[in-house]
Every structure is written in C-alpha cells, then in structure tokens.
Tab-separated table of C-alpha atoms and ligand atoms in Angstrom:
chain	number	residue	atom	x	y	z
A	1	MET	CA	-146.814	-83.061	138.735
A	2	VAL	CA	-147.672	-84.575	135.246
A	3	HIS	CA	-145.471	-86.752	133.046
A	4	HIS	CA	-145.333	-86.534	129.237
A	5	VAL	CA	-147.377	-89.489	127.619
A	6	PRO	CA	-145.235	-89.450	124.435
A	7	TRP	CA	-147.332	-92.384	123.136
A	8	ILE	CA	-150.799	-90.255	123.141
A	9	TYR	CA	-149.028	-87.890	120.954
A	10	THR	CA	-147.729	-90.009	118.351
A	11	PRO	CA	-151.015	-90.901	116.802
A	12	VAL	CA	-152.010	-87.203	116.849
A	13	ARG	CA	-149.247	-86.067	115.064
A	14	THR	CA	-149.401	-89.138	112.564
A	15	VAL	CA	-153.203	-88.052	111.526
A	16	LEU	CA	-151.820	-84.734	111.948
A	17	ALA	CA	-149.339	-84.877	109.709
A	18	ILE	CA	-151.625	-87.268	106.980
A	19	TRP	CA	-154.401	-84.504	107.311
A	20	ASN	CA	-152.144	-82.112	106.374
A	21	GLN	CA	-150.904	-84.054	102.788
A	22	LEU	CA	-154.909	-84.890	102.136
A	23	THR	CA	-155.746	-81.186	102.543
A	24	LYS	CA	-152.529	-79.639	100.742
A	25	THR	CA	-152.209	-79.579	97.213
A	26	GLU	CA	-148.232	-79.780	96.206
A	27	ILE	CA	-146.816	-76.938	93.871
A	28	PRO	CA	-144.113	-78.806	91.700
A	29	GLU	CA	-143.585	-75.629	89.803
A	30	LEU	CA	-142.405	-73.551	93.086
A	31	ALA	CA	-139.232	-75.892	92.797
A	32	LYS	CA	-138.361	-74.367	89.454
A	33	SER	CA	-135.255	-72.936	89.640
A	34	SER	CA	-136.436	-69.715	88.331
A	35	VAL	CA	-138.266	-69.074	91.331
A	36	LEU	CA	-137.072	-67.339	94.504
A	37	MET	CA	-138.836	-66.611	97.831
A	38	ARG	CA	-138.186	-64.765	101.009
A	39	GLU	CA	-140.234	-66.887	102.706
A	40	ARG	CA	-141.380	-70.252	101.258
A	41	SER	CA	-143.970	-71.516	104.698
A	42	ARG	CA	-145.469	-68.128	104.242
A	43	VAL	CA	-145.993	-68.188	100.181
A	44	GLU	CA	-147.501	-72.048	100.956
A	45	ASP	CA	-150.010	-71.135	104.167
A	46	THR	CA	-151.839	-68.025	101.696
A	47	ILE	CA	-152.063	-70.489	98.605
A	48	HIS	CA	-153.647	-72.795	101.046
A	49	ALA	CA	-156.044	-69.722	103.132
A	50	MET	CA	-156.935	-69.031	99.189
A	51	GLN	CA	-157.374	-72.570	98.804
A	52	ARG	CA	-159.650	-73.325	101.675
A	53	ALA	CA	-161.898	-70.114	101.164
A	54	GLY	CA	-162.115	-71.203	97.376
A	55	ALA	CA	-162.626	-69.596	93.796
A	56	GLY	CA	-165.908	-67.376	95.025
A	57	SER	CA	-163.342	-65.323	97.527
A	58	LEU	CA	-160.345	-64.693	94.986
A	59	GLN	CA	-159.978	-61.463	92.657
A	60	VAL	CA	-156.615	-61.619	90.386
A	61	ILE	CA	-154.764	-58.082	89.567
A	62	SER	CA	-152.484	-57.513	87.268
A	63	ASP	CA	-150.166	-55.320	85.216
A	64	PHE	CA	-150.224	-55.896	81.703
A	65	ASP	CA	-146.671	-54.884	79.835
A	66	MET	CA	-144.077	-57.270	80.718
A	67	THR	CA	-146.228	-58.850	83.422
A	68	LEU	CA	-149.669	-60.766	80.908
A	69	THR	CA	-146.999	-59.970	77.883
A	70	ARG	CA	-143.263	-61.301	76.906
A	71	PHE	CA	-140.215	-59.527	77.882
A	72	ALA	CA	-138.229	-61.255	74.942
A	73	HIS	CA	-138.180	-63.613	72.462
A	74	ASN	CA	-135.754	-64.667	70.950
A	75	GLY	CA	-133.255	-62.646	72.022
A	76	ARG	CA	-135.416	-59.209	71.367
A	77	ARG	CA	-137.566	-57.451	73.704
A	78	VAL	CA	-141.041	-57.784	72.786
A	79	PRO	CA	-142.592	-54.304	72.268
A	80	THR	CA	-144.754	-52.784	75.282
A	81	THR	CA	-148.121	-51.025	74.341
A	82	HIS	CA	-146.765	-48.064	73.465
A	83	ASN	CA	-143.781	-49.611	71.345
A	84	ILE	CA	-146.606	-51.172	69.344
A	85	LEU	CA	-147.320	-47.520	68.138
A	86	ASP	CA	-143.999	-47.467	66.398
A	87	ASN	CA	-145.423	-48.170	63.028
A	88	ARG	CA	-145.458	-46.080	60.109
A	89	LEU	CA	-149.156	-46.410	59.651
A	90	LEU	CA	-149.609	-44.222	62.760
A	91	ILE	CA	-146.543	-41.906	63.510
A	92	ASP	CA	-143.889	-40.451	61.158
A	93	GLU	CA	-139.823	-41.971	61.770
A	94	ASP	CA	-139.133	-38.022	63.509
A	95	CYS	CA	-141.733	-38.836	66.526
A	96	ALA	CA	-140.949	-42.489	66.374
A	97	LYS	CA	-136.988	-41.347	66.887
A	98	LYS	CA	-138.199	-38.835	69.285
A	99	MET	CA	-140.094	-41.751	71.191
A	100	ARG	CA	-136.695	-43.997	71.379
A	101	GLU	CA	-134.970	-41.232	72.657
A	102	LEU	CA	-137.121	-40.583	75.484
A	103	LEU	CA	-137.601	-44.864	76.222
A	104	ASN	CA	-133.803	-45.064	76.099
A	105	THR	CA	-133.147	-41.746	78.543
A	106	TYR	CA	-136.144	-42.540	80.913
A	107	TYR	CA	-136.287	-46.618	80.866
A	108	PRO	CA	-132.709	-46.654	82.899
A	109	ILE	CA	-134.428	-44.530	85.565
A	110	GLU	CA	-137.664	-46.644	85.619
A	111	ILE	CA	-135.565	-50.012	86.590
A	112	ASP	CA	-133.043	-47.948	88.416
A	113	SER	CA	-132.246	-50.123	91.797
A	114	SER	CA	-130.090	-47.332	93.529
A	115	ARG	CA	-133.230	-44.661	93.273
A	116	THR	CA	-136.817	-44.704	95.164
A	117	ALA	CA	-139.887	-44.732	93.534
A	118	GLU	CA	-140.343	-40.872	95.248
A	119	GLU	CA	-136.897	-39.783	93.317
A	120	LYS	CA	-138.151	-41.654	90.062
A	121	LEU	CA	-141.778	-40.250	89.749
A	122	PRO	CA	-141.192	-36.962	88.491
A	123	PHE	CA	-139.076	-38.380	85.713
A	124	MET	CA	-142.254	-40.955	85.107
A	125	VAL	CA	-144.579	-38.329	84.516
A	126	GLU	CA	-141.915	-36.481	82.006
A	127	TRP	CA	-141.988	-39.687	80.029
A	128	TRP	CA	-145.316	-40.433	79.369
A	129	THR	CA	-146.386	-36.588	79.054
A	130	GLU	CA	-143.727	-36.533	76.527
A	131	VAL	CA	-144.734	-39.318	74.604
A	132	HIS	CA	-148.498	-38.696	74.686
A	133	GLU	CA	-148.326	-35.176	73.279
A	134	LEU	CA	-145.673	-36.734	70.596
A	135	LEU	CA	-148.741	-39.302	69.974
A	136	ILE	CA	-151.027	-36.505	69.818
A	137	GLN	CA	-149.668	-34.653	67.685
A	138	GLN	CA	-149.891	-37.495	64.746
A	139	GLY	CA	-153.370	-37.481	64.647
A	140	ILE	CA	-153.251	-40.985	64.965
A	141	ARG	CA	-156.032	-43.162	63.519
A	142	LYS	CA	-158.307	-45.223	65.551
A	143	ASP	CA	-159.245	-47.658	62.639
A	144	MET	CA	-155.271	-48.377	62.069
A	145	LEU	CA	-154.623	-49.190	65.651
A	146	ALA	CA	-155.647	-52.931	64.755
A	147	GLN	CA	-153.409	-53.519	61.795
A	148	ALA	CA	-150.391	-52.167	63.745
A	149	VAL	CA	-150.845	-54.616	66.611
A	150	GLN	CA	-151.541	-57.155	63.770
A	151	GLU	CA	-148.071	-56.133	62.087
A	152	SER	CA	-146.416	-55.716	65.376
A	153	SER	CA	-144.195	-58.955	67.528
A	154	ALA	CA	-146.644	-58.414	70.484
A	155	MET	CA	-146.478	-61.820	72.404
A	156	LEU	CA	-148.096	-62.642	75.711
A	157	ARG	CA	-146.237	-65.506	77.968
A	158	ASP	CA	-146.580	-69.033	77.635
A	159	GLY	CA	-149.595	-70.760	79.107
A	160	TYR	CA	-151.498	-67.319	78.416
A	161	LYS	CA	-154.388	-69.036	77.227
A	162	LEU	CA	-154.750	-71.719	80.363
A	163	PHE	CA	-154.660	-68.271	82.864
A	164	PHE	CA	-157.520	-66.716	80.861
A	165	ASP	CA	-159.470	-69.573	80.242
A	166	ARG	CA	-159.051	-71.287	84.033
A	167	LEU	CA	-160.567	-67.654	85.521
A	168	THR	CA	-163.203	-67.581	83.136
A	169	GLU	CA	-164.371	-70.516	83.901
A	170	GLN	CA	-163.718	-70.398	87.014
A	171	GLN	CA	-165.598	-66.438	87.315
A	172	VAL	CA	-162.673	-64.928	88.709
A	173	PRO	CA	-162.640	-61.606	88.193
A	174	LEU	CA	-159.224	-60.422	86.265
A	175	LEU	CA	-158.241	-56.850	87.022
A	176	ILE	CA	-155.477	-55.575	84.273
A	177	PHE	CA	-154.221	-52.398	85.921
A	178	SER	CA	-151.707	-50.751	83.109
A	179	ALA	CA	-149.363	-47.445	82.505
A	180	GLY	CA	-149.672	-48.745	79.131
A	181	VAL	CA	-151.986	-47.945	76.317
A	182	GLY	CA	-155.381	-49.051	77.199
A	183	ASP	CA	-156.746	-49.153	73.552
A	184	VAL	CA	-153.893	-51.092	72.250
A	185	LEU	CA	-153.817	-53.654	75.245
A	186	GLU	CA	-157.781	-54.422	74.642
A	187	GLU	CA	-156.353	-54.806	70.579
A	188	VAL	CA	-153.662	-57.307	71.985
A	189	MET	CA	-156.096	-59.234	74.317
A	190	ARG	CA	-158.439	-59.370	71.266
A	191	GLN	CA	-156.384	-60.674	68.486
A	192	HIS	CA	-155.537	-63.422	71.020
A	193	ARG	CA	-158.745	-64.309	71.733
A	194	VAL	CA	-158.744	-63.645	75.526
A	195	PHE	CA	-160.746	-60.514	75.911
A	196	TYR	CA	-163.805	-62.429	78.401
A	197	PRO	CA	-166.157	-60.725	79.939
A	198	ASN	CA	-164.580	-61.030	83.506
A	199	VAL	CA	-161.437	-58.978	82.435
A	200	HIS	CA	-161.428	-55.569	83.814
A	201	ILE	CA	-159.531	-53.098	82.332
A	202	ILE	CA	-157.584	-49.641	84.009
A	203	SER	CA	-155.579	-48.096	81.800
A	204	ASN	CA	-154.710	-44.792	80.042
A	205	TYR	CA	-157.051	-44.275	77.105
A	206	MET	CA	-157.034	-42.370	73.765
A	207	ASP	CA	-159.659	-40.063	73.406
A	208	PHE	CA	-160.540	-39.729	69.347
A	209	ASP	CA	-162.509	-36.840	68.061
A	210	GLN	CA	-165.752	-37.970	65.927
A	211	THR	CA	-163.498	-38.467	62.471
A	212	GLY	CA	-161.707	-41.048	64.944
A	213	VAL	CA	-158.530	-38.567	65.371
A	214	LEU	CA	-156.660	-38.861	68.495
A	215	ARG	CA	-156.825	-35.661	70.221
A	216	ALA	CA	-155.749	-36.655	74.023
A	217	PHE	CA	-155.551	-39.410	76.626
A	218	LYS	CA	-159.039	-39.530	78.841
A	219	GLY	CA	-158.674	-39.214	82.693
A	220	GLN	CA	-155.576	-39.182	85.000
A	221	LEU	CA	-152.131	-40.219	83.882
A	222	ILE	CA	-151.252	-43.506	85.132
A	223	HIS	CA	-147.437	-44.536	85.229
A	224	THR	CA	-145.320	-46.793	86.868
A	225	PHE	CA	-145.337	-45.208	90.368
A	226	ASN	CA	-148.685	-43.731	90.721
A	227	LYS	CA	-150.526	-47.070	90.426
A	228	ARG	CA	-151.980	-46.569	94.270
A	229	ASP	CA	-153.306	-43.147	93.317
A	230	GLY	CA	-155.511	-45.083	90.102
A	231	ALA	CA	-156.396	-47.921	92.303
A	232	LEU	CA	-157.723	-45.943	94.969
A	233	SER	CA	-159.750	-44.103	92.689
A	234	HIS	CA	-161.514	-46.734	90.742
A	235	ALA	CA	-161.974	-49.060	93.757
A	236	ALA	CA	-165.928	-47.599	94.187
A	237	GLY	CA	-166.206	-48.615	90.399
A	238	LEU	CA	-165.372	-51.933	90.048
A	239	ARG	CA	-167.882	-53.657	92.045
A	240	ALA	CA	-167.194	-57.386	89.874
A	241	LEU	CA	-164.141	-57.114	92.441
A	242	GLN	CA	-165.942	-56.727	95.686
A	243	GLY	CA	-166.724	-59.441	98.401
A	244	ARG	CA	-163.713	-61.076	97.094
A	245	PRO	CA	-161.050	-60.625	99.987
A	246	ASN	CA	-158.762	-62.522	98.501
A	247	VAL	CA	-155.691	-61.142	95.545
A	248	LEU	CA	-153.677	-62.998	93.339
A	249	LEU	CA	-151.393	-60.160	92.280
A	250	LEU	CA	-148.887	-60.280	89.361
A	251	GLY	CA	-146.694	-57.464	87.873
A	252	ASP	CA	-143.103	-56.709	87.297
A	253	SER	CA	-142.418	-53.445	88.424
A	254	LEU	CA	-142.072	-52.853	92.527
A	255	GLY	CA	-144.908	-49.654	91.764
A	256	ASP	CA	-147.112	-52.812	90.626
A	257	LEU	CA	-147.463	-53.453	94.362
A	258	THR	CA	-149.666	-50.780	95.151
A	259	MET	CA	-152.187	-52.314	92.338
A	260	ALA	CA	-154.123	-53.765	95.190
A	261	ASP	CA	-154.254	-50.770	97.647
A	262	GLY	CA	-158.482	-50.300	96.621
A	263	VAL	CA	-159.115	-53.427	97.698
A	264	SER	CA	-160.628	-52.745	101.494
A	265	GLU	CA	-160.928	-55.526	103.810
A	266	HIS	CA	-158.664	-58.098	101.971
A	267	GLN	CA	-157.653	-61.283	104.166
A	268	ASN	CA	-154.722	-62.814	102.017
A	269	ILE	CA	-153.179	-61.148	99.401
A	270	LEU	CA	-150.207	-62.960	97.131
A	271	THR	CA	-147.682	-61.207	95.045
A	272	ILE	CA	-145.896	-62.646	92.319
A	273	GLY	CA	-143.674	-60.422	90.726
A	274	PHE	CA	-141.533	-61.149	87.370
A	275	LEU	CA	-137.885	-60.215	87.679
A	276	ASN	CA	-137.245	-59.702	84.021
A	277	ASP	CA	-134.540	-57.363	83.935
A	278	GLN	CA	-131.493	-55.888	85.700
A	279	VAL	CA	-131.646	-59.124	87.681
A	280	GLU	CA	-128.683	-58.989	89.152
A	281	GLU	CA	-128.678	-55.262	90.950
A	282	ARG	CA	-132.550	-55.725	91.532
A	283	LYS	CA	-132.523	-59.389	93.194
A	284	GLU	CA	-132.532	-58.461	96.995
A	285	SER	CA	-135.290	-55.917	96.708
A	286	TYR	CA	-137.327	-58.261	94.811
A	287	VAL	CA	-137.244	-60.857	97.035
A	288	ASP	CA	-138.105	-58.747	100.113
A	289	SER	CA	-141.261	-56.747	98.199
A	290	PHE	CA	-142.769	-59.805	96.490
A	291	ASP	CA	-143.700	-63.049	97.941
A	292	ILE	CA	-142.860	-65.375	94.681
A	293	VAL	CA	-139.961	-63.790	92.341
A	294	LEU	CA	-139.962	-65.250	88.815
A	295	VAL	CA	-136.125	-64.730	87.294
A	296	ARG	CA	-136.275	-64.462	83.679
A	297	ASP	CA	-139.073	-66.659	83.519
A	298	GLU	CA	-141.513	-66.456	80.322
A	299	THR	CA	-143.764	-68.443	81.417
A	300	MET	CA	-147.293	-68.405	83.080
A	301	ASP	CA	-146.529	-71.657	84.620
A	302	VAL	CA	-145.876	-70.603	88.248
A	303	ALA	CA	-149.162	-68.430	87.969
A	304	ASN	CA	-151.043	-71.190	86.501
A	305	ALA	CA	-150.284	-73.782	88.919
A	306	VAL	CA	-150.904	-71.278	92.186
A	307	LEU	CA	-154.013	-70.670	90.258
A	308	ARG	CA	-154.856	-74.358	89.783
A	309	CYS	CA	-154.342	-74.960	93.786
A	310	ILE	CA	-156.337	-72.013	94.888
A	311	THR	CA	-159.318	-72.875	92.878
A	312	SER	CA	-159.241	-76.790	93.284
A	313	SER	CA	-161.065	-76.118	96.257
A	314	ARG	CA	-163.576	-78.886	97.347
A	315	ARG	CA	-166.129	-76.056	97.954
A	316	ASN	CA	-166.162	-75.410	94.347
A	317	LYS	CA	-167.252	-79.399	93.429
B	401	C5P	O1	-148.384	-52.335	81.875
B	401	C5P	P1	-147.436	-51.931	82.379
B	401	C5P	O2	-147.902	-50.521	83.440
B	401	C5P	O3	-146.426	-52.221	82.274
B	401	C5P	O4	-146.587	-50.484	81.147
B	401	C5P	C1	-145.631	-49.747	81.991
B	401	C5P	C2	-144.698	-50.079	81.109
B	401	C5P	O5	-144.555	-49.229	79.395
B	401	C5P	C3	-143.531	-49.518	81.561
B	401	C5P	O6	-142.965	-50.511	82.470
B	401	C5P	C4	-142.658	-48.811	80.803
B	401	C5P	O7	-141.213	-49.217	80.810
B	401	C5P	C5	-143.129	-49.274	79.459
B	401	C5P	N1	-143.185	-47.888	78.664
B	401	C5P	C6	-142.653	-47.699	77.000
B	401	C5P	N2	-142.930	-46.472	76.554
B	401	C5P	C7	-143.341	-45.698	77.373
B	401	C5P	C8	-143.965	-45.290	78.700
B	401	C5P	C9	-143.659	-46.930	79.467
B	401	C5P	O8	-142.301	-48.726	76.802
B	401	C5P	N3	-143.420	-44.542	76.433
B	402	MG	MG1	-144.980	-53.884	83.435
C-alpha cells in the first residue's frame, strides 16, 4: 500500500498557485455592486481561456440600442435609433403620436418576464411592421438624418471610446447586430467618431429612391426576437469574423443571446447582459441566461475590463 507523502504535494501546490496568480489577470471591475454572476469561476475560466488564445482568436458581437447606447441619462430615457426619428424634420406630429402609442403598447410586451420569446414574436413583428409603414408614409429624406441625430439626445455608454479604440488597436472585428435602424445607427457612430473599419453592422436599413426619399426597408425585418435567423443568414458573408472561435457577446435582451448562433466551431463564448429595466422581475432569468449581468450600469467599465484582460495575452506582445 502506498502512503501519502504530503511534503511532496505542498511545494507542487504552492508552485501551481503562484503560476495561476502570474498567468491570471484579476478583474476588479467584476466586484462592482452592479455585477451579478451565476458562476463566477466559469466566467473567470472562460476569460482566461480567451486570454490564452489572444486577440487574434476573438470577435465581439454586440447589440446596439440600450447596450452600446445608454438606457437613461439624468433620469430620462435615451432615444433608441427608432426614437431618434421622432423629429419634425423627418415626421409630422400625427406620425410621432402614433409611434409613441405603439411604443407604449408593445415595449411592455417586449420586456414582459411572464411571456416567452415565442409568445412575444408576433407582437414584435406587428410593432416593427406598423412603425416602418408609418415611416415610409412620411417620405423621410436621407439628407436630413444627420441633423436629426445631431439634434437628438443619443448617447453611447460611458467608456465607449475606450471600447471601440481597444478593438481597433487590437484588430478585433466588432459585429453590431441591431433591430434598430441601420442608417441612424451608422450616423450615431459617425458623430461619436467611432465608426472604424473593424465595425460591421447587421440592421434594418432604409431603402431610398433616386431623389433620396424613403420608399421601403431593405431585406428581412430584424426585431428583438428573430436575431437567430439574421445571424444564420449573414454568417457566410462576414468574412472578417471567420476563423475567430472566441466570442464576447453584449446585449440587453434575452433575444440578443442568439446573435452568435451563426458562429460555427466556436470555442468560448462569454455573454454580458445589461439589465436596464424591470430589474426585479427579470433578474433571475438574466442571471440564468447571461454569464455576467450588469444591473442598471450605464457604463462600459466591465466590458472594457474583460476586453483588456482578454487582449493582454503575451501572444499579442
Ligand atoms: O439595437 P436593438 O436590437 O436593441 O434595437 C431594438 C430596440 O429598439 C428594441 O429593444 C426596442 O425596444 C426599440 N424599438 C423602439 N421603437 C420601435 C421599435 C423598437 O424604440 N419602433
Ligand atoms: Mg437592445
């Protein structure tokens, strides 16, 4: 019978512990009071696996409205790309009123924790379809969009510049996958000076006629709960994202979790969910579904810290 010889194991364990400390980068931001995690050790293991693989293996997939943009500022809601269009330069008062009524009807359904995504789906199609029809009737002018964005209170989350700059420096592709309006989204990015070449966008784009007047929306409608379809149909066309098996995913809706469904042969996926609204009602399902949940956190601090850690691999130096 072989007896244990602890004096051999103790130094081995000590060396392993020191090695772990040396190779792991701590992320103090994960201790913020706004952070909830179902399984902290899994989060850390995933981050370290992604760190070892380096920036060359990483892609970031993010939602736009209320994920890259703030939810609220000084107690007031920050407009989504659709809401930025609520400007008299583009639509009349009657249309604005109807859009607000639709928002009041359908937004509570979108965030209702007592309904499944399947149950919400037909309501989302109704909402988006009706709003797009209203917008088309208004004959929106393409050359007025930039001014409407300028006059709006659109705001990206605090720390956004660090986020976009880091991704660009490290040549990590960023896919923004939005059920908002692509043309408006691009203009928000341009005016914040972060519409870099590593940014790719899937969204609802406006189709203008030769005189620059809106006549339709291009392609298949994207709403909050059909992002999986868009992810699968666009995957082949997004060459910059291919061969990058590690995914950092950011979203504010449970529907955003399907944005990475087009990534074939993924190795590690880390999901961060912004829980902006209906916090108590949705907390449990968010913690069950996202790896990291950020409760009423208007900053990019945690995403930036995770990104800094993943892209600080020795391989990149
Ligand atoms: O970029 P993202 O996918 O988040 O854009 C969709 C968001 O826009 C939804 O969460 C929804 O609340 C909002 N929306 C809106 N007005 C509409 C349609 C959607 O504010 N007419
Ligand atoms: Mg969103």
